[in-house]
C-alpha atoms as one frame of an Amber mdcrd trajectory, in Angstrom:
protein
   2.651  19.861 -68.183   3.439  20.419 -64.294   2.634  22.882 -61.993   5.972
  24.301 -61.162   7.312  24.156 -64.589   9.563  27.063 -65.692   9.914  27.768
 -61.947  12.665  28.643 -59.340  12.779  27.900 -55.614  15.236  28.457 -53.134
  14.532  26.438 -50.118  16.117  26.523 -46.473  16.650  23.952 -44.746  18.072
  20.279 -46.155  16.969  17.324 -43.369  13.436  17.821 -42.168  10.688  19.201
 -43.745  12.831  21.949 -45.352  14.150  18.365 -47.730  10.409  16.994 -48.280
   9.468  20.599 -49.713  12.189  20.383 -52.203  11.634  16.513 -53.042   7.429
  18.068 -53.135   8.293  21.330 -55.578  10.731  19.457 -57.627   9.412  16.173
 -58.481   6.320  19.488 -60.036   8.965  21.196 -61.679  10.810  23.653 -60.265
  14.951  23.819 -60.447  15.995  24.232 -56.398  17.962  26.344 -55.109  18.721
  25.186 -51.234  20.261  26.148 -48.453  21.866  24.556 -45.577  24.885  24.202
 -43.026  24.436  20.123 -42.609  27.010  18.893 -44.625  26.101  15.417 -44.792
  21.956  16.088 -45.519  23.101  19.324 -48.025  25.846  16.181 -50.278  22.509
  13.424 -49.685  19.467  16.077 -51.268  22.850  17.303 -53.725  22.928  13.344
 -54.972  18.960  13.189 -54.434  17.963  15.709 -56.962  21.081  17.599 -58.429
  20.072  15.321 -61.892  16.068  14.936 -61.560  14.017  17.373 -63.441  15.383
  20.851 -63.880  18.262  20.207 -61.955  18.851  21.613 -58.070  22.348  23.366
 -56.884  22.161  22.176 -52.791  24.873  24.926 -51.043  26.948  25.132 -47.663
  26.115  28.419 -46.927  24.803  30.442 -43.180  21.411  31.879 -44.215  21.783
  33.521 -40.324  24.881  35.216 -42.749  23.943  37.882 -44.715  27.032  37.641
 -47.967  26.708  33.942 -47.448  23.102  34.229 -48.067  23.662  36.955 -50.694
  26.244  34.853 -52.649  23.688  32.011 -52.776  20.923  33.815 -53.798  23.068
  35.025 -57.109  25.028  31.191 -57.605  21.155  29.972 -57.821  19.778  32.891
 -60.606  23.115  32.751 -62.123  22.381  28.724 -63.398  19.054  28.942 -63.445
  17.829  32.220 -64.562  16.137  34.087 -61.686  13.337  33.226 -58.328   9.930
  32.693 -58.513   9.130  30.714 -55.084  10.854  31.471 -51.179  11.142  28.564
 -48.690  12.178  29.384 -44.985  12.546  26.288 -43.544  16.065  26.419 -41.701
  15.945  26.398 -37.941  17.224  25.693 -34.413  15.073  24.376 -30.825  16.698
  25.380 -28.154  15.777  24.447 -25.258  15.412  27.228 -22.068  13.786  29.392
 -20.031  13.890  33.270 -19.974  16.763  33.236 -17.113  18.492  29.696 -18.611
  19.562  30.636 -21.948  22.267  32.616 -23.059  22.377  36.056 -24.693  24.549
  33.729 -27.842  22.214  31.073 -27.788  19.273  34.027 -27.589  21.008  36.061
 -30.847  21.818  32.607 -32.414  17.441  31.464 -32.373  16.880  34.950 -33.158
  19.232  34.689 -36.057  18.661  31.629 -37.957  14.767  31.695 -37.325  13.513
  34.982 -38.203  17.081  36.390 -39.649  17.222  34.421 -42.293  13.589  34.696
 -43.729  14.252  38.499 -43.479  17.844  38.397 -45.552  16.673  36.005 -48.651
  13.482  38.814 -48.252  16.412  40.742 -48.878  18.020  39.824 -51.265  15.240
  38.017 -53.114  12.719  39.478 -53.708  14.046  41.753 -56.117  14.374  39.100
 -58.175  11.089  37.738 -57.691   9.762  41.435 -59.539  12.012  41.201 -61.743
  10.166  37.891 -63.164   7.072  39.788 -62.479   6.285  38.674 -58.658   5.958
  35.143 -56.908   5.163  33.070 -53.505   7.491  32.865 -50.213   6.388  30.192
 -47.525   7.456  30.640 -44.025   8.382  27.848 -41.780   6.053  29.040 -38.387
   4.865  26.502 -35.205   2.345  26.596 -33.017   4.560  27.478 -30.903   3.861
  30.857 -31.595   0.731  30.379 -30.226   1.083  28.886 -27.355   4.092  27.160
 -26.949   5.652  24.819 -23.956   7.007  25.435 -21.161  11.301  25.854 -21.560
  11.796  26.964 -24.978  11.725  30.553 -24.544  13.898  32.095 -27.455  12.526
  29.311 -30.179   8.914  30.464 -29.162   9.950  33.627 -29.189  10.828  33.954
 -33.433   8.178  31.199 -34.351   5.787  33.573 -33.565   7.747  36.926 -35.470
   7.199  34.940 -38.135   4.087  35.907 -38.510   4.530  39.189 -37.952   7.970
  39.646 -40.327   4.867  36.656 -42.455   2.557  39.656 -42.561   4.826  42.529
 -42.627   5.818  40.985 -45.798   2.621  40.091 -47.875   1.757  44.206 -46.829
   4.522  45.849 -48.552   5.619  43.713 -51.901   1.856  42.107 -52.049   2.048
  44.665 -55.598   4.133  43.661 -56.971   2.746  39.968 -56.967   4.198  38.009
 -54.509   2.299  35.968 -51.989   3.378  35.661 -48.609   2.212  33.151 -46.064
   3.386  30.940 -42.996   2.493  27.318 -42.304   2.049  25.732 -37.790   2.923
  22.723 -37.499   2.373  21.015 -34.563   4.723  17.690 -34.293   6.449  16.771
 -37.246   8.613  14.186 -37.981  11.823  15.868 -38.364  15.866  15.378 -36.740
  14.580  18.485 -34.666  11.294  17.212 -33.525  13.694  12.814 -33.325  16.447
  15.069 -30.677  13.276  16.342 -28.220  12.648  12.605 -28.266  15.887  10.758
 -27.782  16.520  12.954 -24.846  20.713  13.053 -24.341  20.935   8.170 -24.142
  17.075   7.140 -25.328  17.382   4.288 -27.801  15.887   4.498 -31.261  12.566
   2.502 -28.796  12.950   5.611 -26.366  12.551   7.671 -30.137   9.022   5.389
 -31.181   7.567   5.758 -27.639   8.363   9.039 -27.369   6.663   9.597 -31.119
   3.547   7.413 -29.884   3.793  10.166 -26.290   3.262  13.471 -28.984   0.779
  12.194 -31.079  -1.343  10.773 -27.876  -1.261  15.234 -26.994  -2.969  15.887
 -31.104  -6.091  15.117 -31.212  -5.252  13.535 -34.249  -3.561  10.845 -32.604
  -0.189  10.475 -34.833   2.414  13.168 -35.224   2.838  14.520 -38.751   5.291
  13.686 -41.903   7.085  16.153 -43.671   5.401  15.731 -46.646   2.162  16.564
 -45.318   3.904  19.813 -45.003   5.789  19.751 -48.203   2.020  19.370 -49.735
   0.407  21.993 -47.756   3.865  24.517 -49.077   3.310  23.448 -52.611  -0.299
  24.875 -52.569   0.842  28.535 -51.225   4.025  28.411 -53.495   0.908  27.110
 -57.120  -1.062  29.590 -58.941  -4.291  27.757 -57.053  -3.060  29.989 -54.689
  -3.447  33.296 -55.920  -5.856  34.762 -53.554  -3.895  33.601 -50.770  -1.517
  36.229 -49.057  -0.426  37.195 -45.159  -1.999  34.646 -43.165  -1.007  31.385
 -41.323  -1.397  27.815 -43.209  -1.403  25.150 -39.523  -1.118  22.126 -40.219
  -1.483  20.865 -35.872  -3.514  17.721 -36.391  -6.280  19.406 -34.248  -3.890
  20.251 -31.176  -4.307  23.949 -30.781  -7.578  23.670 -31.234  -8.693  22.766
 -28.015  -8.113  24.481 -24.343  -5.877  21.566 -23.208  -8.683  19.952 -20.231
 -10.932  16.743 -21.162
């Protein structure tokens, strides 16, 4: 018997860490409900996962919009019979300071990165409670602890995820629902690639940037989405039954030092 046999998992975000996590949970026997706005990524995930394991339902949905989250979750519950796991990985990463970031961009970051976690909890926790509990993992970032310059909105959202994770864990522990977050360092995802490529960078420029980013981590490289997915899978599993209300860094030692060499 696989570790997630009979479980149903909602995963937001169909690229990067979200994709790797959906693959990992599906390989463990879980049925997958996936939500994302990237049509090409949605189609690729659908082609890969829908016919495998316990099945997958990939839905084009903006997870910052209440009705779309509610309807996606309802469709998944109707198909698979319930909900046991939520992994919130959807994110946007705007760059800017408080003075250079317009209010629309600020609100979009808050709505996608934090609001989506509220929405999946709001609509999903009642379904999980009916099943006797479950596990929620929110993808935060080391930028919620110590941030670089020019990421005011993004870093603020990631700090908020840490706080919301603790609040959800306390409020719903007695319903059998565990809530944790993970805080990655630099991970090979489309968001990091965009940062590495800049406006007109080549593939060689991207690889050079990855090497430079990796050198900032004591372990000497950037991380892979599959490594984060393994940590998430552990936190979703029965092996992590006494883990709730905590954040788990997966950053290659990035936040262990003080930045002075």
